[in-house]
Amino acid sequence: MPTQIGYGYVKGATEITKFIDLPIPEPGPNQLLLKIEAAGLCLSDPHTIIGGPLAPKPPKPMPTKFVMGHEIAGSVYRIGKDLEDKPQFKPGSRFALQINQACGACEFCRRGDDGNCSESSQAYGLNEDGGFQQFLLIKNLRTLLPIPDNVSFAEAAVCTDSVLTPFHAIQKVRDRIKPSSKVLVQGCGGLGLNAIQILKQYQCHIVATDLKPDIEKVAKSYGAHEFYTNLNDSKHEPMSFDVIFDFVGIQESIDISNKYIKRRGTLSQTGLGRYKFKMPNFTFAFREVEVFYNFGGSSAEQLECLQWIAKGWIKPNVQLVDFEKLPQAMQDLTNNKIRGRVVFRPNKL
């Protein structure tokens, strides 16, 4: 059987593991083999190495080894015999993948919220084989989302998380965002920069913060009206922001939100910088602050994100890195040396 190269999780390892003899599977009758054209790197990847994979739904056991990479785009390489009469799956067709393996039949899936599927907790690259390899067997065809012609594989790959997650977070509170709204975006990494571009379409006043001063130029080019490395050094008054998006998720960012959110303001919490932190329960209560937590998004939202990219409303900040440099890129990401989103091309060794 032919083999391929990949990178992934091995229980007990302290860094990502290189696999040099992964078998290239043959698709079954209703399956297809996807040639990986782009796979994005995310902070969830080093988090997986440190904290372990996403827990599967029992009785499925916790995996001890799998290929990582959850931001995936590719082209159909080979199809099973039962797909030969389905032109949408012909070889060469371009798809991005929905990360979670939604069932399509549960209560949440049937109402369009398949990002919260209650019957499956399987996710590409987070607890089963993902995109840090050259070919991926697709068993669940509903995870395949077509890529518009004028969207690149790299853009489509990061769209599955880096664009989808802030898009989902913003859609949940969009009725609170008006042209007169003052909105704070904390953290201008991959998600935050895309959030700024999305928020620009709502014509609100956007204030961005990040500890890295060199991010200011790109943040403003994407639509931020103001940028600060420390909001406390600005002229903004406490309790003056209508909506705050926290893409950092540490105690310090929570403290900033507590200081600057208005009465009856909205806090959208997305960043996963820490596993735990303390929320200011009493002050949020008497100010009637609404807090929303976010994780990923639905397939319908992902398709919409791809259309936004196709229209030029979102231009993901991506940099292509050689696949064999993946371990170093992950280390650089952990050490805060990465700007924007890193994307690998596994079939371009």
XYZ file of C-alpha atoms in Angstrom:
349
model
C 0.000 0.000 0.000
C 1.401 3.471 -0.884
C 2.273 5.719 2.057
C 2.371 9.419 2.830
C 3.889 11.907 5.280
C 1.943 13.552 8.088
C 2.176 15.249 11.473
C 0.039 14.549 14.475
C -0.753 13.748 18.054
C 0.722 10.807 19.963
C -0.303 10.333 23.579
C 2.544 11.215 25.919
C 4.538 13.218 23.341
C 5.368 16.803 24.257
C 5.542 18.039 20.667
C 3.933 17.198 17.357
C 5.063 13.875 15.889
C 6.102 13.277 12.290
C 4.647 10.182 10.631
C 6.564 8.941 7.592
C 4.672 5.779 6.686
C 0.971 6.652 6.844
C -1.051 4.460 4.493
C -2.996 6.195 1.731
C -6.436 4.591 2.065
C -8.665 3.397 -0.742
C -12.147 4.969 -0.568
C -15.143 2.733 0.040
C -18.293 2.816 -2.153
C -19.665 6.049 -0.627
C -16.358 7.628 0.324
C -13.753 9.754 -1.432
C -10.075 10.520 -1.079
C -9.288 14.218 -0.732
C -5.929 15.552 -1.868
C -4.964 18.142 0.743
C -4.099 21.405 -0.987
C -4.031 23.621 2.115
C -4.075 23.058 5.873
C -4.043 25.908 8.396
C -2.209 26.091 11.717
C -4.195 27.208 14.767
C -3.480 27.765 18.466
C -5.784 24.809 19.098
C -3.019 22.626 17.644
C -0.401 23.249 20.376
C -3.269 23.211 22.879
C -4.107 19.695 21.680
C -0.516 18.546 22.184
C -0.467 20.013 25.700
C -3.976 19.269 26.908
C -4.984 16.275 24.821
C -7.563 15.799 22.068
C -11.200 16.793 22.045
C -13.071 14.140 24.014
C -15.125 11.816 21.795
C -18.677 10.895 22.669
C -18.761 7.633 24.671
C -18.427 4.764 24.078
C -15.821 5.858 21.523
C -12.456 5.791 23.351
C -10.061 8.717 23.633
C -7.624 8.480 20.696
C -3.945 7.881 21.399
C -2.660 8.736 17.911
C -4.041 10.698 14.950
C -3.047 13.163 12.234
C -3.754 16.741 13.271
C -4.816 19.798 11.245
C -8.437 20.969 11.377
C -8.430 23.835 8.829
C -8.612 21.845 5.607
C -9.171 22.455 1.896
C -8.449 20.140 -0.987
C -9.479 18.572 -4.264
C -11.140 15.241 -4.935
C -8.472 12.718 -5.903
C -10.364 9.429 -6.023
C -14.014 8.453 -5.500
C -15.854 5.297 -4.465
C -17.911 3.389 -7.016
C -21.275 4.625 -5.707
C -20.244 8.237 -6.317
C -19.406 7.813 -9.983
C -22.832 9.113 -11.056
C -22.648 12.172 -8.769
C -20.967 14.988 -10.734
C -20.513 17.191 -7.642
C -17.865 14.742 -6.432
C -15.934 14.299 -9.662
C -12.121 14.234 -9.364
C -10.701 17.741 -9.211
C -13.731 19.219 -7.421
C -12.659 21.723 -4.741
C -13.896 21.524 -1.162
C -13.276 22.960 2.270
C -14.201 20.757 5.208
C -16.602 21.413 8.027
C -14.452 20.550 11.033
C -17.001 18.659 13.104
C -18.556 15.441 11.861
C -22.177 16.550 12.241
C -24.785 13.806 11.891
C -27.363 15.880 10.011
C -30.293 14.264 11.841
C -30.276 15.427 15.467
C -32.316 18.318 16.889
C -29.521 20.865 16.382
C -28.568 19.729 12.881
C -32.184 19.792 11.713
C -32.597 23.414 12.762
C -29.411 24.431 10.952
C -27.121 24.532 13.978
C -24.935 21.600 12.938
C -21.932 23.198 14.621
C -23.582 22.012 17.847
C -24.461 18.487 16.685
C -25.525 16.487 19.749
C -24.830 13.058 18.273
C -21.208 13.395 17.205
C -18.155 14.929 18.846
C -15.751 13.799 16.144
C -13.686 16.554 14.540
C -11.020 16.514 11.838
C -7.581 17.064 13.344
C -8.859 17.415 16.912
C -9.659 13.782 17.731
C -9.411 11.989 14.385
C -7.264 12.223 11.265
C -7.078 15.695 9.774
C -5.254 17.739 7.170
C -1.578 17.606 8.169
C -1.030 14.862 5.589
C -1.161 14.567 1.834
C -4.428 12.627 1.448
C -7.464 12.327 3.725
C -10.241 9.756 3.520
C -13.661 11.436 3.661
C -16.321 9.159 5.113
C -18.919 11.812 5.941
C -19.716 13.559 2.651
C -21.802 16.263 4.340
C -18.575 17.754 5.696
C -17.586 18.732 2.142
C -18.368 22.389 1.366
C -17.719 23.635 -2.195
C -15.153 26.394 -2.680
C -16.119 29.313 -4.976
C -13.967 29.582 -8.098
C -12.243 32.822 -7.064
C -11.336 31.645 -3.550
C -7.931 30.018 -3.125
C -7.335 26.759 -1.267
C -5.382 28.674 1.405
C -8.240 31.135 1.945
C -10.787 28.318 2.032
C -8.758 26.376 4.593
C -8.524 29.228 7.097
C -12.172 30.058 6.436
C -13.151 26.836 8.237
C -12.072 28.250 11.625
C -10.136 31.520 11.525
C -12.955 33.220 9.583
C -15.921 31.079 10.601
C -15.416 31.441 14.360
C -15.487 35.272 14.481
C -18.241 35.313 11.849
C -20.365 33.030 14.030
C -19.646 35.151 17.107
C -20.602 38.362 15.323
C -23.781 36.915 13.804
C -25.034 35.974 17.273
C -24.953 39.623 18.400
C -25.346 41.462 15.101
C -28.633 43.092 16.171
C -26.599 44.924 18.844
C -24.108 46.379 16.337
C -25.182 49.640 14.713
C -23.281 52.410 12.902
C -23.315 54.364 16.166
C -21.896 51.447 18.179
C -18.413 51.552 19.669
C -16.922 48.064 19.416
C -13.727 46.732 20.988
C -11.783 43.825 19.467
C -9.271 42.379 21.932
C -6.570 40.325 20.205
C -5.534 40.780 16.568
C -4.356 37.280 15.753
C -5.951 35.193 13.015
C -9.483 35.445 14.447
C -9.300 39.067 15.560
C -8.079 40.413 12.226
C -10.884 38.603 10.436
C -13.375 39.909 12.999
C -12.301 43.465 12.168
C -12.987 42.856 8.477
C -16.414 41.417 9.236
C -17.313 44.241 11.612
C -16.283 46.801 8.984
C -19.379 45.792 7.003
C -21.550 46.969 9.906
C -20.048 50.495 9.722
C -19.494 50.663 13.493
C -16.545 52.353 15.211
C -13.885 49.667 15.731
C -11.176 49.896 18.368
C -8.548 47.124 18.248
C -5.988 46.079 20.845
C -3.031 43.715 20.772
C 0.226 43.450 22.691
C 2.178 43.361 19.412
C 2.640 46.954 18.139
C 3.567 45.808 14.624
C -0.020 44.579 14.144
C -1.360 48.154 14.099
C -0.812 48.778 10.391
C -2.633 45.659 9.199
C -5.414 46.071 11.788
C -6.123 49.588 10.517
C -5.879 48.507 6.886
C -8.564 45.911 7.632
C -10.929 48.467 9.126
C -9.939 49.322 12.703
C -10.318 53.050 13.408
C -8.043 52.973 16.450
C -5.355 50.617 17.731
C -3.710 50.347 21.160
C -1.296 47.955 22.806
C -2.907 48.941 26.118
C -6.414 50.371 26.170
C -5.708 51.905 29.568
C -3.326 54.312 27.795
C -6.121 55.588 25.542
C -8.629 58.378 26.140
C -11.566 55.964 26.203
C -13.659 56.260 29.330
C -14.557 53.236 31.464
C -17.945 51.687 30.675
C -17.967 53.260 27.181
C -18.085 50.281 24.784
C -21.353 48.863 23.472
C -19.898 45.511 22.376
C -16.594 43.815 23.220
C -15.177 40.820 21.376
C -12.518 38.993 23.393
C -10.302 36.851 21.178
C -7.672 36.491 23.925
C -9.415 34.733 26.798
C -7.141 35.421 29.769
C -7.796 37.131 33.100
C -6.299 40.399 31.882
C -8.680 40.592 28.909
C -11.647 39.807 31.165
C -10.562 42.634 33.474
C -10.419 45.025 30.502
C -13.924 43.956 29.450
C -15.187 44.518 32.984
C -13.700 48.015 33.038
C -14.878 49.191 29.626
C -18.222 47.483 28.907
C -21.318 49.698 29.154
C -24.369 49.014 31.228
C -26.462 46.507 29.275
C -23.483 46.039 26.992
C -22.570 42.819 25.206
C -19.436 40.731 25.767
C -18.651 38.088 23.151
C -16.139 35.626 24.559
C -14.174 33.503 22.069
C -10.474 33.403 23.015
C -9.171 30.301 24.748
C -5.962 31.678 26.220
C -6.683 30.066 29.581
C -8.692 27.042 30.632
C -10.178 29.014 33.550
C -10.528 32.620 34.676
C -12.749 34.619 37.028
C -15.780 36.454 35.696
C -16.880 39.579 37.642
C -20.249 38.133 38.532
C -21.635 40.977 40.649
C -20.599 43.881 38.395
C -21.830 42.113 35.253
C -25.101 41.351 37.050
C -25.975 44.835 38.267
C -24.945 46.312 34.898
C -26.958 43.598 33.112
C -24.062 42.746 30.814
C -24.884 39.959 28.370
C -22.107 37.406 27.874
C -21.986 35.076 24.872
C -19.566 32.178 24.482
C -18.621 30.944 21.015
C -16.985 27.931 19.427
C -16.787 27.347 15.670
C -19.951 27.762 13.632
C -22.403 26.039 11.307
C -21.905 24.743 7.769
C -24.384 27.372 6.494
C -22.287 30.114 8.097
C -19.134 28.620 6.604
C -20.667 28.710 3.129
C -21.609 32.339 3.755
C -18.043 33.111 4.850
C -16.724 31.652 1.600
C -19.053 34.002 -0.294
C -17.781 36.984 1.716
C -14.230 36.031 0.727
C -15.316 35.609 -2.897
C -16.808 39.127 -2.848
C -13.623 40.568 -1.359
C -15.258 41.595 1.920
C -12.826 39.392 3.839
C -9.205 38.878 2.824
C -7.658 36.341 5.206
C -4.120 37.221 6.254
C -2.321 33.986 5.334
C 1.290 33.021 4.833
C 2.330 29.808 3.117
C 4.997 27.780 4.923
C 6.770 24.641 3.715
C 5.124 21.508 5.084
C 8.365 20.112 6.488
C 8.697 23.250 8.636
C 5.433 22.525 10.448
C 7.021 21.663 13.840
C 8.998 24.921 13.838
C 5.924 26.911 12.791
C 3.962 25.412 15.682
C 6.729 26.372 18.083
C 6.782 29.905 16.647
C 3.021 30.138 17.090
C 3.319 29.056 20.715
C 6.030 31.685 21.249
C 3.871 34.450 19.721
C 6.092 34.907 16.660
C 3.390 34.298 14.041
C 1.365 37.056 12.409
C -1.930 36.181 10.727
C -2.491 32.544 9.794
C 0.078 29.970 8.682
C -1.022 27.579 5.919
C 0.788 24.465 4.704
C 0.570 22.748 1.312
C 1.190 19.069 2.080
C 1.364 18.124 -1.597
C 4.061 20.689 -2.334
C 6.990 19.162 -0.447
